[in-house]
PDB file of C-alpha atoms and ligand atoms in Angstrom:
ATOM      1  CA  MET A   1      -5.915   6.076  -0.265  1.00 96.00           C
ATOM      2  CA  LEU A   2      -6.830   3.943  -3.246  1.00 98.00           C
ATOM      3  CA  ARG A   3     -10.144   5.160  -4.661  1.00 98.00           C
ATOM      4  CA  VAL A   4     -12.123   2.136  -5.836  1.00 98.00           C
ATOM      5  CA  ALA A   5     -15.233   2.128  -8.031  1.00 98.00           C
ATOM      6  CA  VAL A   6     -17.133  -1.178  -8.208  1.00 98.00           C
ATOM      7  CA  LEU A   7     -19.276  -2.216 -11.166  1.00 98.00           C
ATOM      8  CA  VAL A   8     -21.999  -4.806 -10.542  1.00 98.00           C
ATOM      9  CA  SER A   9     -25.034  -6.438 -12.122  1.00 98.00           C
ATOM     10  CA  GLY A  10     -26.536  -8.740  -9.530  1.00 96.00           C
ATOM     11  CA  GLY A  11     -26.621  -9.870  -5.947  1.00 97.00           C
ATOM     12  CA  GLY A  12     -23.361  -8.218  -5.025  1.00 98.00           C
ATOM     13  CA  THR A  13     -21.887 -10.833  -2.694  1.00 98.00           C
ATOM     14  CA  ASN A  14     -18.416 -10.018  -4.009  1.00 98.00           C
ATOM     15  CA  LEU A  15     -19.079  -6.322  -3.417  1.00 98.00           C
ATOM     16  CA  GLN A  16     -20.158  -7.246   0.125  1.00 98.00           C
ATOM     17  CA  ALA A  17     -16.937  -9.183   0.668  1.00 98.00           C
ATOM     18  CA  VAL A  18     -14.966  -6.082  -0.339  1.00 98.00           C
ATOM     19  CA  ILE A  19     -17.083  -3.760   1.839  1.00 98.00           C
ATOM     20  CA  ASP A  20     -16.619  -6.101   4.833  1.00 98.00           C
ATOM     21  CA  ALA A  21     -12.886  -6.479   4.227  1.00 98.00           C
ATOM     22  CA  VAL A  22     -12.431  -2.698   4.191  1.00 98.00           C
ATOM     23  CA  LYS A  23     -14.467  -2.402   7.393  1.00 98.00           C
ATOM     24  CA  GLU A  24     -12.505  -5.187   9.102  1.00 98.00           C
ATOM     25  CA  GLY A  25      -9.156  -3.758   8.068  1.00 98.00           C
ATOM     26  CA  LYS A  26      -8.301  -6.703   5.818  1.00 98.00           C
ATOM     27  CA  ILE A  27      -8.101  -4.214   2.970  1.00 98.00           C
ATOM     28  CA  THR A  28      -6.137  -1.153   4.012  1.00 98.00           C
ATOM     29  CA  ASN A  29      -5.460   2.174   2.386  1.00 98.00           C
ATOM     30  CA  THR A  30      -8.703   1.912   0.377  1.00 98.00           C
ATOM     31  CA  GLU A  31     -11.969   3.762  -0.002  1.00 98.00           C
ATOM     32  CA  ILE A  32     -14.904   2.469  -2.043  1.00 98.00           C
ATOM     33  CA  VAL A  33     -16.017   5.698  -3.686  1.00 98.00           C
ATOM     34  CA  GLY A  34     -18.921   4.475  -5.783  1.00 98.00           C
ATOM     35  CA  VAL A  35     -20.924   1.526  -7.078  1.00 98.00           C
ATOM     36  CA  ILE A  36     -22.528   1.387 -10.521  1.00 98.00           C
ATOM     37  CA  SER A  37     -25.022  -1.220 -11.722  1.00 98.00           C
ATOM     38  CA  ASN A  38     -26.443  -1.703 -15.195  1.00 98.00           C
ATOM     39  CA  LYS A  39     -29.566  -3.177 -13.580  1.00 98.00           C
ATOM     40  CA  LYS A  40     -31.932  -1.025 -11.537  1.00 97.00           C
ATOM     41  CA  ASP A  41     -33.062  -3.864  -9.292  1.00 97.00           C
ATOM     42  CA  ALA A  42     -29.588  -5.264  -8.532  1.00 98.00           C
ATOM     43  CA  TYR A  43     -29.424  -6.062  -4.823  1.00 98.00           C
ATOM     44  CA  ALA A  44     -25.801  -4.921  -4.967  1.00 98.00           C
ATOM     45  CA  LEU A  45     -27.055  -1.304  -5.104  1.00 98.00           C
ATOM     46  CA  GLU A  46     -28.831  -1.809  -1.788  1.00 98.00           C
ATOM     47  CA  ARG A  47     -25.708  -3.335  -0.251  1.00 98.00           C
ATOM     48  CA  ALA A  48     -23.771  -0.230  -1.286  1.00 98.00           C
ATOM     49  CA  ARG A  49     -26.372   2.166   0.101  1.00 98.00           C
ATOM     50  CA  ASN A  50     -26.554   0.209   3.360  1.00 98.00           C
ATOM     51  CA  ALA A  51     -22.818   0.757   3.693  1.00 98.00           C
ATOM     52  CA  GLY A  52     -23.150   4.480   2.965  1.00 98.00           C
ATOM     53  CA  ILE A  53     -21.474   4.213  -0.443  1.00 98.00           C
ATOM     54  CA  PRO A  54     -22.808   6.321  -3.344  1.00 98.00           C
ATOM     55  CA  ALA A  55     -24.592   3.986  -5.764  1.00 98.00           C
ATOM     56  CA  GLN A  56     -26.348   4.448  -9.070  1.00 98.00           C
ATOM     57  CA  CYS A  57     -27.754   2.613 -12.043  1.00 98.00           C
ATOM     58  CA  VAL A  58     -26.574   3.265 -15.595  1.00 98.00           C
ATOM     59  CA  SER A  59     -28.817   1.082 -17.755  1.00 98.00           C
ATOM     60  CA  PRO A  60     -28.562   0.538 -21.516  1.00 97.00           C
ATOM     61  CA  LYS A  61     -32.371   0.675 -21.487  1.00 96.00           C
ATOM     62  CA  ASP A  62     -32.230   4.377 -20.729  1.00 97.00           C
ATOM     63  CA  TYR A  63     -30.225   5.191 -23.876  1.00 98.00           C
ATOM     64  CA  GLU A  64     -31.161   5.109 -27.531  1.00 97.00           C
ATOM     65  CA  THR A  65     -27.883   3.663 -28.746  1.00 97.00           C
ATOM     66  CA  ARG A  66     -25.125   1.496 -27.331  1.00 96.00           C
ATOM     67  CA  GLU A  67     -22.656   4.332 -27.930  1.00 96.00           C
ATOM     68  CA  GLN A  68     -24.691   6.665 -25.752  1.00 97.00           C
ATOM     69  CA  PHE A  69     -24.807   4.054 -22.990  1.00 97.00           C
ATOM     70  CA  ASN A  70     -21.072   3.454 -23.292  1.00 97.00           C
ATOM     71  CA  GLU A  71     -20.343   7.155 -22.956  1.00 97.00           C
ATOM     72  CA  ALA A  72     -22.691   7.521 -19.995  1.00 98.00           C
ATOM     73  CA  LEU A  73     -21.062   4.561 -18.277  1.00 98.00           C
ATOM     74  CA  LEU A  74     -17.588   5.969 -18.809  1.00 98.00           C
ATOM     75  CA  ALA A  75     -18.688   9.376 -17.548  1.00 98.00           C
ATOM     76  CA  ALA A  76     -20.280   7.842 -14.448  1.00 98.00           C
ATOM     77  CA  VAL A  77     -17.119   5.868 -13.650  1.00 98.00           C
ATOM     78  CA  LYS A  78     -14.840   8.851 -14.266  1.00 98.00           C
ATOM     79  CA  ALA A  79     -16.956  11.066 -12.013  1.00 98.00           C
ATOM     80  CA  TYR A  80     -15.813   8.975  -9.035  1.00 98.00           C
ATOM     81  CA  GLN A  81     -12.178   9.605 -10.005  1.00 98.00           C
ATOM     82  CA  PRO A  82     -11.203   6.034  -9.213  1.00 98.00           C
ATOM     83  CA  ASP A  83      -7.633   4.749  -9.095  1.00 98.00           C
ATOM     84  CA  LEU A  84      -9.006   1.228  -9.559  1.00 98.00           C
ATOM     85  CA  VAL A  85     -12.175  -0.108 -11.186  1.00 98.00           C
ATOM     86  CA  VAL A  86     -13.390  -3.467  -9.884  1.00 98.00           C
ATOM     87  CA  LEU A  87     -15.756  -5.589 -11.956  1.00 98.00           C
ATOM     88  CA  ALA A  88     -17.619  -7.648  -9.363  1.00 98.00           C
ATOM     89  CA  GLY A  89     -20.097  -9.646 -11.408  1.00 97.00           C
ATOM     90  CA  PHE A  90     -20.539  -6.893 -14.003  1.00 97.00           C
ATOM     91  CA  LEU A  91     -22.193  -8.740 -16.874  1.00 94.00           C
ATOM     92  CA  VAL A  92     -21.928  -6.131 -19.610  1.00 93.00           C
ATOM     93  CA  ILE A  93     -19.786  -6.138 -22.730  1.00 91.00           C
ATOM     94  CA  LEU A  94     -17.242  -3.530 -21.773  1.00 94.00           C
ATOM     95  CA  PRO A  95     -16.905  -0.433 -23.924  1.00 94.00           C
ATOM     96  CA  GLU A  96     -13.427  -0.118 -25.415  1.00 95.00           C
ATOM     97  CA  LEU A  97     -13.304   3.478 -24.201  1.00 94.00           C
ATOM     98  CA  LEU A  98     -13.518   2.221 -20.620  1.00 97.00           C
ATOM     99  CA  ILE A  99     -10.934  -0.498 -21.161  1.00 97.00           C
ATOM    100  CA  ARG A 100      -8.473   1.975 -22.645  1.00 97.00           C
ATOM    101  CA  GLU A 101      -9.051   4.588 -19.958  1.00 97.00           C
ATOM    102  CA  TYR A 102      -8.428   2.100 -17.139  1.00 98.00           C
ATOM    103  CA  LYS A 103      -5.742  -0.098 -18.653  1.00 96.00           C
ATOM    104  CA  ASN A 104      -3.847  -1.828 -15.812  1.00 97.00           C
ATOM    105  CA  ARG A 105      -6.256  -0.118 -13.406  1.00 98.00           C
ATOM    106  CA  MET A 106      -9.290  -2.395 -13.817  1.00 98.00           C
ATOM    107  CA  ILE A 107      -9.698  -5.926 -12.407  1.00 98.00           C
ATOM    108  CA  ASN A 108     -12.365  -8.596 -12.833  1.00 98.00           C
ATOM    109  CA  ILE A 109     -13.348 -11.607 -10.743  1.00 98.00           C
ATOM    110  CA  HIS A 110     -14.159 -14.699 -12.818  1.00 98.00           C
ATOM    111  CA  PRO A 111     -15.606 -17.904 -11.333  1.00 98.00           C
ATOM    112  CA  SER A 112     -13.203 -20.417 -12.904  1.00 98.00           C
ATOM    113  CA  LEU A 113      -9.500 -21.089 -13.231  1.00 98.00           C
ATOM    114  CA  ILE A 114      -8.730 -19.104 -16.395  1.00 98.00           C
ATOM    115  CA  PRO A 115      -8.038 -20.171 -19.161  1.00 98.00           C
ATOM    116  CA  SER A 116     -10.593 -22.909 -18.466  1.00 98.00           C
ATOM    117  CA  PHE A 117     -14.278 -22.074 -18.710  1.00 98.00           C
ATOM    118  CA  CYS A 118     -13.898 -18.440 -19.650  1.00 98.00           C
ATOM    119  CA  GLY A 119     -14.486 -16.196 -22.630  1.00 95.00           C
ATOM    120  CA  LYS A 120     -17.684 -15.417 -24.487  1.00 93.00           C
ATOM    121  CA  GLY A 121     -20.808 -16.892 -22.903  1.00 92.00           C
ATOM    122  CA  PHE A 122     -19.057 -18.070 -19.730  1.00 96.00           C
ATOM    123  CA  TYR A 123     -20.522 -16.157 -16.837  1.00 94.00           C
ATOM    124  CA  GLY A 124     -22.431 -16.831 -13.649  1.00 93.00           C
ATOM    125  CA  LEU A 125     -24.035 -20.260 -13.237  1.00 96.00           C
ATOM    126  CA  LYS A 126     -23.208 -21.287 -16.816  1.00 97.00           C
ATOM    127  CA  VAL A 127     -19.539 -21.643 -15.829  1.00 98.00           C
ATOM    128  CA  HIS A 128     -20.332 -24.128 -13.071  1.00 98.00           C
ATOM    129  CA  GLU A 129     -22.753 -26.094 -15.288  1.00 98.00           C
ATOM    130  CA  GLU A 130     -19.972 -26.594 -17.816  1.00 98.00           C
ATOM    131  CA  VAL A 131     -17.427 -27.569 -15.142  1.00 98.00           C
ATOM    132  CA  LEU A 132     -19.831 -30.286 -13.929  1.00 98.00           C
ATOM    133  CA  ALA A 133     -20.712 -31.380 -17.483  1.00 98.00           C
ATOM    134  CA  ARG A 134     -16.998 -31.946 -18.157  1.00 98.00           C
ATOM    135  CA  GLY A 135     -16.541 -33.900 -14.933  1.00 98.00           C
ATOM    136  CA  CYS A 136     -13.793 -31.649 -13.592  1.00 98.00           C
ATOM    137  CA  LYS A 137     -12.451 -32.487 -10.142  1.00 98.00           C
ATOM    138  CA  VAL A 138     -11.045 -29.024  -9.492  1.00 98.00           C
ATOM    139  CA  THR A 139     -12.297 -25.559 -10.366  1.00 98.00           C
ATOM    140  CA  GLY A 140     -11.800 -22.162  -8.727  1.00 98.00           C
ATOM    141  CA  ALA A 141     -11.719 -18.443  -9.340  1.00 98.00           C
ATOM    142  CA  THR A 142      -9.423 -15.876 -10.934  1.00 98.00           C
ATOM    143  CA  VAL A 143      -8.763 -12.183 -10.463  1.00 98.00           C
ATOM    144  CA  HIS A 144      -7.284 -10.664 -13.585  1.00 98.00           C
ATOM    145  CA  PHE A 145      -6.616  -7.268 -15.079  1.00 98.00           C
ATOM    146  CA  VAL A 146      -8.968  -6.347 -17.893  1.00 98.00           C
ATOM    147  CA  ASP A 147      -7.700  -5.926 -21.429  1.00 96.00           C
ATOM    148  CA  GLU A 148      -9.393  -5.721 -24.834  1.00 94.00           C
ATOM    149  CA  GLY A 149     -10.114  -9.461 -24.956  1.00 94.00           C
ATOM    150  CA  CYS A 150     -12.692 -11.490 -23.057  1.00 93.00           C
ATOM    151  CA  ASP A 151     -11.181 -12.752 -19.756  1.00 95.00           C
ATOM    152  CA  SER A 152      -7.751 -12.532 -21.395  1.00 95.00           C
ATOM    153  CA  GLY A 153      -5.896  -9.938 -19.319  1.00 97.00           C
ATOM    154  CA  PRO A 154      -2.969 -10.563 -16.933  1.00 98.00           C
ATOM    155  CA  ILE A 155      -3.874 -12.993 -14.138  1.00 98.00           C
ATOM    156  CA  LEU A 156      -3.195 -11.629 -10.648  1.00 98.00           C
ATOM    157  CA  LEU A 157      -4.596 -14.250  -8.246  1.00 98.00           C
ATOM    158  CA  GLN A 158      -6.198 -17.683  -8.539  1.00 98.00           C
ATOM    159  CA  ARG A 159      -7.546 -20.131  -5.991  1.00 98.00           C
ATOM    160  CA  ALA A 160      -8.536 -23.743  -6.592  1.00 98.00           C
ATOM    161  CA  VAL A 161     -11.723 -25.325  -5.181  1.00 98.00           C
ATOM    162  CA  ALA A 162     -12.651 -29.026  -5.130  1.00 98.00           C
ATOM    163  CA  VAL A 163     -15.623 -30.289  -7.120  1.00 98.00           C
ATOM    164  CA  GLU A 164     -17.607 -32.843  -5.091  1.00 98.00           C
ATOM    165  CA  LYS A 165     -19.461 -35.857  -6.457  1.00 96.00           C
ATOM    166  CA  ASP A 166     -23.030 -34.677  -5.854  1.00 96.00           C
ATOM    167  CA  ASP A 167     -22.537 -31.005  -6.672  1.00 98.00           C
ATOM    168  CA  THR A 168     -25.255 -29.068  -8.444  1.00 98.00           C
ATOM    169  CA  PRO A 169     -24.266 -25.878 -10.303  1.00 98.00           C
ATOM    170  CA  GLU A 170     -25.759 -23.854  -7.439  1.00 98.00           C
ATOM    171  CA  ILE A 171     -23.866 -25.754  -4.721  1.00 98.00           C
ATOM    172  CA  LEU A 172     -20.610 -25.481  -6.665  1.00 98.00           C
ATOM    173  CA  GLN A 173     -21.162 -21.783  -7.338  1.00 98.00           C
ATOM    174  CA  ARG A 174     -21.614 -21.153  -3.626  1.00 98.00           C
ATOM    175  CA  ARG A 175     -18.445 -23.102  -2.718  1.00 98.00           C
ATOM    176  CA  VAL A 176     -16.392 -21.247  -5.336  1.00 98.00           C
ATOM    177  CA  MET A 177     -17.667 -17.946  -3.971  1.00 98.00           C
ATOM    178  CA  GLU A 178     -17.029 -18.810  -0.316  1.00 98.00           C
ATOM    179  CA  GLN A 179     -13.668 -20.510  -0.719  1.00 98.00           C
ATOM    180  CA  ALA A 180     -12.231 -18.500  -3.582  1.00 98.00           C
ATOM    181  CA  GLU A 181     -13.980 -15.361  -4.876  1.00 98.00           C
ATOM    182  CA  TRP A 182     -14.699 -13.707  -1.531  1.00 98.00           C
ATOM    183  CA  GLN A 183     -11.093 -14.340  -0.507  1.00 98.00           C
ATOM    184  CA  ILE A 184      -9.055 -13.415  -3.554  1.00 98.00           C
ATOM    185  CA  LEU A 185     -10.982 -10.321  -4.655  1.00 98.00           C
ATOM    186  CA  PRO A 186     -10.371  -8.447  -1.368  1.00 98.00           C
ATOM    187  CA  GLN A 187      -6.815  -9.815  -1.314  1.00 98.00           C
ATOM    188  CA  ALA A 188      -6.162  -8.464  -4.819  1.00 98.00           C
ATOM    189  CA  ILE A 189      -7.477  -5.009  -3.929  1.00 98.00           C
ATOM    190  CA  ASN A 190      -5.344  -4.952  -0.783  1.00 98.00           C
ATOM    191  CA  LEU A 191      -2.235  -5.851  -2.778  1.00 98.00           C
ATOM    192  CA  ILE A 192      -2.916  -3.101  -5.308  1.00 98.00           C
ATOM    193  CA  ALA A 193      -3.740  -0.550  -2.589  1.00 98.00           C
ATOM    194  CA  ASN A 194      -0.416  -1.238  -0.931  1.00 98.00           C
ATOM    195  CA  GLY A 195       1.725  -1.060  -4.051  1.00 98.00           C
ATOM    196  CA  LYS A 196       2.379  -4.792  -4.131  1.00 98.00           C
ATOM    197  CA  VAL A 197       1.439  -5.553  -7.718  1.00 98.00           C
ATOM    198  CA  GLU A 198       3.698  -5.375 -10.720  1.00 98.00           C
ATOM    199  CA  ILE A 199       2.648  -5.807 -14.347  1.00 97.00           C
ATOM    200  CA  LYS A 200       5.481  -6.779 -16.647  1.00 96.00           C
ATOM    201  CA  ASP A 201       5.470  -8.182 -20.174  1.00 94.00           C
ATOM    202  CA  GLY A 202       1.729  -8.823 -20.017  1.00 94.00           C
ATOM    203  CA  HIS A 203       1.908 -10.748 -16.726  1.00 98.00           C
ATOM    204  CA  ALA A 204       0.846  -9.563 -13.262  1.00 98.00           C
ATOM    205  CA  TYR A 205       2.783 -10.419 -10.107  1.00 97.00           C
ATOM    206  CA  ALA A 206       2.155  -9.989  -6.404  1.00 97.00           C
ATOM    207  CA  VAL A 207       5.490  -8.704  -5.095  1.00 94.00           C
TER     208      VAL A 207
HETATM  209  C1  GAR B 301     -19.725 -14.067  -9.369  1.00 83.99           C
HETATM  210  O1  GAR B 301     -19.696 -15.461  -9.256  1.00 83.99           O
HETATM  211  C2  GAR B 301     -18.684 -13.598 -10.358  1.00 83.99           C
HETATM  212  O2  GAR B 301     -17.511 -14.359 -10.334  1.00 83.99           O
HETATM  213  C3  GAR B 301     -19.425 -13.797 -11.651  1.00 83.99           C
HETATM  214  O3  GAR B 301     -20.730 -13.327 -11.376  1.00 83.99           O
HETATM  215  C4  GAR B 301     -21.034 -13.599 -10.011  1.00 83.99           C
HETATM  216  C5  GAR B 301     -21.572 -12.348  -9.362  1.00 83.99           C
HETATM  217  O4  GAR B 301     -22.051 -12.613  -8.073  1.00 83.99           O
HETATM  218  N1  GAR B 301     -18.796 -13.092 -12.731  1.00 83.99           N
HETATM  219  C6  GAR B 301     -18.699 -13.573 -13.966  1.00 83.99           C
HETATM  220  O5  GAR B 301     -19.193 -14.636 -14.296  1.00 83.99           O
HETATM  221  C7  GAR B 301     -17.926 -12.702 -14.945  1.00 83.99           C
HETATM  222  N2  GAR B 301     -17.640 -13.413 -16.154  1.00 83.99           N
HETATM  223  P1  GAR B 301     -22.274 -11.468  -6.999  1.00 83.99           P
HETATM  224  O6  GAR B 301     -23.122 -10.386  -7.653  1.00 83.99           O
HETATM  225  O7  GAR B 301     -23.013 -12.136  -5.872  1.00 83.99           O
HETATM  226  O8  GAR B 301     -20.931 -10.945  -6.569  1.00 83.99           O
END
């Protein structure tokens, strides 16, 4: 069984997609062992509890320094003894300690086709605003392994989504979630859980 810890900050629709996929048998060989949010009021925490998954908040507001928060976050993740850490809309600058500890064992879902519209400042709705501002006809989502850079780790899965003429950032965000994020995040976890991912020379492959 692959032990998966999920880190979240918001609504948790990606977390829900993973919970549902495990329940429906679309992800096999996997147990979600814990959910951690940096925000107390994240609806994602409720989704976890509704599914009977241990969930907790580790907020920077509860610590005097960033270092203390970073250590508490790492300790909370480690306590679940995860084989894989999934960042599902976790909007926190990741502590290096965590990145090092879970090298090649931590994935992130990003709402664009990396390397477009990624990196510092590109998260959530902002990504879709910029896609529309540039007049792109295609966008999408990416699942990648997490390394020391910002959205720079090995890409595992990507899916393209059409941009329509009258899209608003909200409409586009929803389409990218439905058609791409909620599909490829569970798919990526299932591949990893079943030993079907290889990382070689800084690139990830589904084998
Ligand atoms: C998702 O669109 C995810 O791709 C994005 O935050 C949203 C979280 O939604 N992540 C990033 O922008 C990371 N750079 P959710 O809480 O409903 O899953």
